[in-house]
Amino acid sequence: MNDAANAARGAATSYGWIKEKIAKVPRVPIALIPTPLHEAPNLSRALGGPRIFIKRDDLTGVALGGNKLRNLEFRLARTMSENPDTVIVGLDLQSNSARQTVGACNKLGLKTILVLEGRPPAAPQGNLLIDYLLGAEVHFAPNAAEQRRMLDEIAARCRAEGGRPHILNDNPMFDVASAIAYIETTLEILEQMEAAGARPTDIYMSSSGKGQAGVVLAQRLTNAGFRMRGVTATSEFHVPSRTAAIANETARTLGLDIVIDEKEIDNDGGYVGERYGVPSEAAVEAVRMFGRLEGVVLDPIYTGKAAAGMIGHIRAGRYAKDDVLVFVHTGGAPAVFTWSSLWLDASAAGRGAA
Ligand SMILES: Cc1ncc(COP(=O)(O)O)c(C=O)c1O
């Protein structure tokens, strides 16, 4: 049976054939999944908009949770096949991925060495603080070129001392793991929505390629009819071409006969604000709204910007009241501590005009 026929069959059979393909990929159990999905009626009412559900991938259970724990199940399975004792990874100073990697490696009994791009702050906060709490060895690199040099130097030193290092950035599953993970998340969403008696019109998620590639593949594989609306937090690269490239590499890895064209990728670059890593006004408003209306804590760097995108599209009249949106909360809340002054005003902003 080809993939199109399988897609038709999958719609009626809880996507078993897609799950079988994913089950062939080596994996270590790390995350608490499936994550919950719940409706956000106060948010819908405040916006006068469609029904909104939130998929809680911030609740994946290790080191305060987030989307990366899902891909680490596949990335670290590949890592473990080399029998390392140390994982070395180069990421951003306030990386959610770094925090979750340290937590996952701790569970697997691996030492983690982080080489973070940025200057050491006088008083570590947010993700960096948790990196220390979890016991990571932390180094700082002033730029990407120096970070790469340090990764290799630290790995060489580790080897010279009799260690077995693995540089996670060089892991061949690095991008594909995220896409596979988000095919699975999408299947969870579709099954949970079906149980709730609703079908998603659109799925919103913060992504600059990897996670979105998975949702787009799942959309094609299931024929479920929703549109994937990515919102990027960075303008450092062309997200649609990157997303399509990752989707196609993932399709090859899973042995799927599908090709995704970058023209099919819907990713809104209009909510980055000043630049990556800096909160925007719209993101701050979105964080307040989710918190004050639904008790859900987003972050002002990724999920707040994605929520701002969804809210912006609702306010622009894109949806009818009987449409159904799913917002994927990909984690990242430790950043609210890095940006603590943003939350201290006592205004009622964000309660909306219900
Ligand atoms: C909280 C959060 N959301 C979304 C993303 C984007 O993920 P991706 O571009 O891998 O889909 C990240 C990546 O670091 C993140 O930390």
XYZ file of C-alpha atoms and ligand atoms in Angstrom:
370
model
C 0.000 0.000 0.000
C 1.424 3.447 -0.865
C 1.529 6.388 1.529
C -1.562 8.090 0.044
C -3.594 4.923 0.532
C -2.119 4.554 3.979
C -3.160 8.145 4.760
C -6.762 7.330 3.873
C -6.547 4.189 6.000
C -4.729 6.032 8.806
C -7.616 8.445 9.277
C -9.776 5.546 10.315
C -7.279 3.422 12.243
C -5.613 5.669 14.841
C -2.573 6.126 12.638
C -1.103 2.728 13.455
C 0.984 2.502 10.283
C 2.706 5.851 10.990
C 3.404 4.763 14.551
C 4.930 1.545 13.213
C 7.383 3.558 11.074
C 8.374 5.688 14.074
C 8.684 2.584 16.272
C 11.539 1.378 14.039
C 13.690 4.401 14.984
C 16.004 3.711 17.966
C 14.781 5.539 21.031
C 15.421 5.876 24.772
C 12.489 6.667 27.102
C 12.940 10.107 28.689
C 9.853 12.305 28.344
C 6.508 11.949 30.089
C 4.306 11.564 27.044
C 1.610 11.824 25.798
C 1.265 15.312 27.222
C -2.155 16.710 28.159
C -4.348 18.832 25.899
C -7.050 21.097 27.276
C -9.387 23.808 26.146
C -8.767 27.494 26.921
C -12.295 28.949 27.007
C -11.435 32.204 28.812
C -8.860 33.039 26.159
C -11.346 32.321 23.357
C -13.970 34.474 25.052
C -11.565 37.365 25.644
C -10.595 37.333 21.986
C -14.177 36.864 20.784
C -12.665 34.210 18.592
C -12.577 30.508 17.759
C -12.256 27.649 20.246
C -8.654 27.290 21.423
C -6.993 24.174 22.843
C -3.506 24.092 24.354
C -1.210 21.085 23.874
C 0.992 21.026 26.950
C 4.428 20.057 25.675
C 5.805 22.236 28.475
C 4.833 19.312 30.735
C 7.203 16.666 29.370
C 8.468 16.027 32.860
C 12.266 16.357 33.014
C 14.147 19.500 34.143
C 11.003 21.654 33.914
C 9.902 20.202 30.572
C 9.628 21.407 26.995
C 9.640 20.284 23.364
C 13.282 19.154 23.306
C 12.740 16.177 25.590
C 10.808 14.547 22.796
C 13.640 14.836 20.273
C 16.235 13.870 22.881
C 14.656 10.398 22.996
C 15.847 9.890 19.398
C 19.016 12.026 19.489
C 20.330 10.363 22.617
C 19.475 6.848 21.395
C 21.893 7.564 18.534
C 24.380 8.972 21.055
C 24.118 5.894 23.296
C 24.932 3.614 20.344
C 28.480 5.034 20.575
C 28.709 4.135 24.288
C 29.811 7.603 25.479
C 30.256 8.748 29.069
C 30.071 12.471 28.291
C 27.840 14.592 26.068
C 29.256 17.914 24.891
C 26.899 20.396 23.263
C 27.178 23.943 21.956
C 24.014 26.052 22.281
C 22.847 29.572 23.213
C 23.430 31.076 26.656
C 19.753 30.853 27.655
C 18.956 27.714 25.673
C 15.922 25.651 26.646
C 17.494 22.821 24.687
C 20.626 22.946 26.859
C 18.609 22.688 30.080
C 16.591 19.741 28.809
C 19.695 18.029 27.425
C 21.376 18.166 30.836
C 18.266 16.751 32.505
C 17.967 13.932 29.960
C 21.683 13.077 30.169
C 21.430 12.955 33.955
C 18.695 10.349 33.613
C 20.955 8.303 31.306
C 23.973 8.596 33.643
C 25.956 10.787 31.232
C 28.025 13.824 32.193
C 27.083 16.986 30.258
C 29.474 19.736 29.200
C 27.771 22.854 27.797
C 29.587 25.357 25.595
C 27.191 28.289 25.595
C 27.477 31.207 23.214
C 27.409 34.426 25.214
C 29.056 36.193 28.130
C 28.777 34.734 31.651
C 26.237 36.854 33.554
C 27.068 38.147 37.046
C 23.990 36.416 38.478
C 22.848 33.377 36.444
C 19.088 33.171 35.962
C 16.547 31.186 33.943
C 17.816 28.222 31.966
C 21.450 28.868 32.857
C 20.658 28.711 36.563
C 18.954 25.341 36.055
C 21.954 24.110 34.008
C 24.125 24.710 37.078
C 21.533 23.205 39.433
C 21.490 20.044 37.300
C 25.270 19.765 37.558
C 26.420 20.635 34.033
C 29.987 21.768 33.421
C 29.475 25.141 31.731
C 31.853 27.002 29.406
C 31.188 30.244 27.557
C 32.130 31.079 23.971
C 32.130 34.644 22.588
C 30.932 33.606 19.114
C 29.903 30.604 16.992
C 33.374 30.012 15.492
C 35.002 29.971 18.905
C 32.191 27.745 20.229
C 32.949 25.166 17.514
C 36.670 25.296 18.302
C 35.956 24.808 22.009
C 33.663 21.811 21.360
C 36.478 20.031 19.521
C 39.123 21.061 22.073
C 37.030 19.882 25.039
C 36.257 16.584 23.276
C 39.982 16.037 22.567
C 40.871 16.773 26.201
C 38.155 14.435 27.414
C 39.492 11.667 25.132
C 43.081 12.279 26.301
C 41.875 11.784 29.881
C 40.340 8.412 28.946
C 36.766 9.679 28.520
C 34.306 8.819 25.738
C 32.863 12.154 24.551
C 30.028 12.651 22.078
C 29.472 16.086 20.492
C 25.700 16.326 20.227
C 25.824 19.017 17.504
C 27.414 16.422 15.194
C 24.724 13.824 15.896
C 23.190 12.850 12.527
C 19.752 12.732 14.165
C 20.005 16.346 15.411
C 17.283 17.880 13.167
C 15.455 14.721 12.072
C 14.838 13.726 15.705
C 12.749 16.866 16.275
C 10.682 16.288 13.162
C 9.978 12.651 14.044
C 9.064 13.746 17.560
C 6.561 16.271 16.212
C 4.939 13.791 13.857
C 4.186 11.899 17.050
C 2.970 15.020 18.883
C 0.586 15.727 16.018
C -0.831 12.207 16.212
C -1.369 12.733 19.945
C -3.166 16.014 19.209
C -5.428 14.427 16.601
C -6.326 11.535 18.891
C -6.935 13.846 21.852
C -9.037 16.211 19.754
C -11.068 13.309 18.440
C -11.706 12.211 22.032
C -12.788 15.808 22.778
C -15.198 15.657 19.827
C -13.446 18.400 17.846
C -11.230 18.719 14.775
C -8.454 21.293 14.548
C -8.774 23.965 11.872
C -5.179 25.117 12.427
C -2.260 24.216 14.694
C -0.037 27.048 15.957
C 3.476 26.446 17.239
C 6.715 28.331 17.775
C 9.184 26.832 15.338
C 12.040 27.804 13.116
C 11.910 24.548 11.203
C 12.491 21.331 13.098
C 9.217 20.881 14.948
C 7.183 22.400 12.137
C 8.694 19.895 9.685
C 7.199 17.099 11.793
C 3.734 18.657 11.989
C 3.749 19.283 8.233
C 4.718 15.652 7.571
C 1.997 14.448 9.930
C -0.511 16.688 8.185
C 0.376 15.094 4.848
C 0.438 11.568 6.276
C -2.908 11.775 8.051
C -4.851 13.941 5.572
C -6.354 15.472 8.693
C -7.225 18.751 7.003
C -5.729 21.232 9.473
C -3.153 23.858 8.462
C 0.172 24.127 10.283
C 0.832 27.755 11.254
C 4.391 28.125 12.439
C 5.564 31.352 14.031
C 9.300 31.851 14.174
C 11.250 33.539 16.955
C 14.244 34.222 14.719
C 14.958 35.953 11.420
C 18.471 34.545 11.188
C 17.579 32.137 8.349
C 14.875 31.384 5.777
C 12.495 29.179 7.762
C 10.357 27.713 4.908
C 13.327 26.296 2.974
C 14.901 24.948 6.167
C 11.605 23.369 7.233
C 11.086 21.682 3.855
C 14.673 20.397 3.843
C 14.283 18.885 7.325
C 10.887 17.405 6.406
C 12.354 15.743 3.324
C 15.386 14.406 5.191
C 12.995 13.021 7.806
C 10.772 11.426 5.155
C 13.849 9.678 3.730
C 14.902 8.498 7.202
C 11.449 7.022 7.823
C 11.184 5.542 4.322
C 8.172 7.674 3.340
C 7.534 8.472 -0.315
C 6.618 12.119 0.182
C 8.269 15.362 -0.839
C 7.470 18.677 0.825
C 7.974 21.884 -1.146
C 8.962 25.051 0.704
C 5.919 26.800 -0.834
C 3.732 24.570 1.357
C 5.325 25.889 4.546
C 3.343 28.534 6.420
C 5.643 30.226 8.920
C 4.997 33.793 10.050
C 8.183 35.838 10.428
C 6.290 38.946 11.511
C 6.378 38.355 15.269
C 10.143 38.203 15.950
C 10.077 41.820 17.196
C 13.433 43.581 17.541
C 15.398 40.317 17.217
C 15.817 36.750 18.456
C 16.138 36.485 22.228
C 14.537 39.847 23.023
C 10.889 39.995 24.194
C 8.457 41.948 22.027
C 5.499 43.975 23.321
C 3.091 41.592 21.599
C 4.782 38.584 23.231
C 4.569 40.183 26.664
C 0.858 40.840 26.133
C 0.359 37.216 25.027
C 2.244 35.859 28.072
C 0.037 37.995 30.329
C -3.145 36.842 28.588
C -2.338 33.125 28.837
C -1.274 33.534 32.465
C -4.103 35.758 33.644
C -6.891 34.071 31.715
C -5.844 30.409 31.775
C -3.109 30.056 34.410
C -0.680 28.889 31.717
C 2.843 30.342 31.849
C 4.407 30.967 28.428
C 7.763 32.647 27.817
C 8.500 35.957 26.049
C 11.125 34.521 23.632
C 9.426 31.594 21.852
C 5.924 30.650 22.940
C 4.892 34.244 23.726
C 5.799 35.282 20.183
C 3.936 32.301 18.702
C 0.896 33.112 20.846
C 1.158 36.743 19.728
C 1.025 35.463 16.146
C -2.086 33.391 16.824
C -3.752 36.288 18.680
C -2.816 38.677 15.854
C -4.372 36.369 13.280
C -7.547 35.991 15.361
C -7.830 39.775 15.764
C -7.323 40.197 12.025
C -10.506 38.165 11.519
C -8.905 35.055 10.073
C -11.169 32.688 12.033
C -14.883 32.128 12.575
C -16.306 31.258 15.995
C -16.741 27.599 15.022
C -13.112 27.221 13.984
C -10.860 25.290 16.356
C -7.230 26.190 17.027
C -4.592 24.144 18.823
C -1.704 26.081 20.340
C 1.316 23.893 21.086
C 3.063 25.108 24.259
C 6.654 24.103 23.548
C 8.005 25.102 26.980
C 10.594 27.760 27.800
C 9.016 29.285 30.923
C 12.399 29.621 32.762
C 12.933 32.724 30.566
C 10.308 34.600 32.584
C 12.859 34.770 35.421
C 15.544 36.158 33.100
C 13.111 38.947 32.185
C 11.565 39.424 35.643
C 10.933 43.179 35.407
C 8.390 42.624 32.617
C 5.868 41.041 34.973
C 5.950 43.412 37.907
C 3.378 45.992 36.813
C 0.058 45.570 38.559
C -2.065 46.532 35.540
C -4.935 44.347 34.414
C -3.509 44.215 30.872
C -4.239 40.874 29.350
C -7.574 40.280 31.060
C -9.122 41.361 27.797
C -12.625 42.643 27.217
C -14.537 39.462 27.863
C 10.348 26.934 23.880
C 10.752 26.681 22.465
N 9.798 26.668 21.523
C 10.090 26.451 20.234
C 11.396 26.247 19.813
C 11.650 26.040 18.343
O 11.880 24.738 18.057
P 12.178 24.227 16.562
O 12.681 25.389 15.778
O 13.187 23.174 16.797
O 10.903 23.699 16.029
C 12.430 26.228 20.752
C 13.825 26.003 20.300
O 14.777 26.213 20.947
C 12.102 26.454 22.114
O 13.053 26.455 23.060
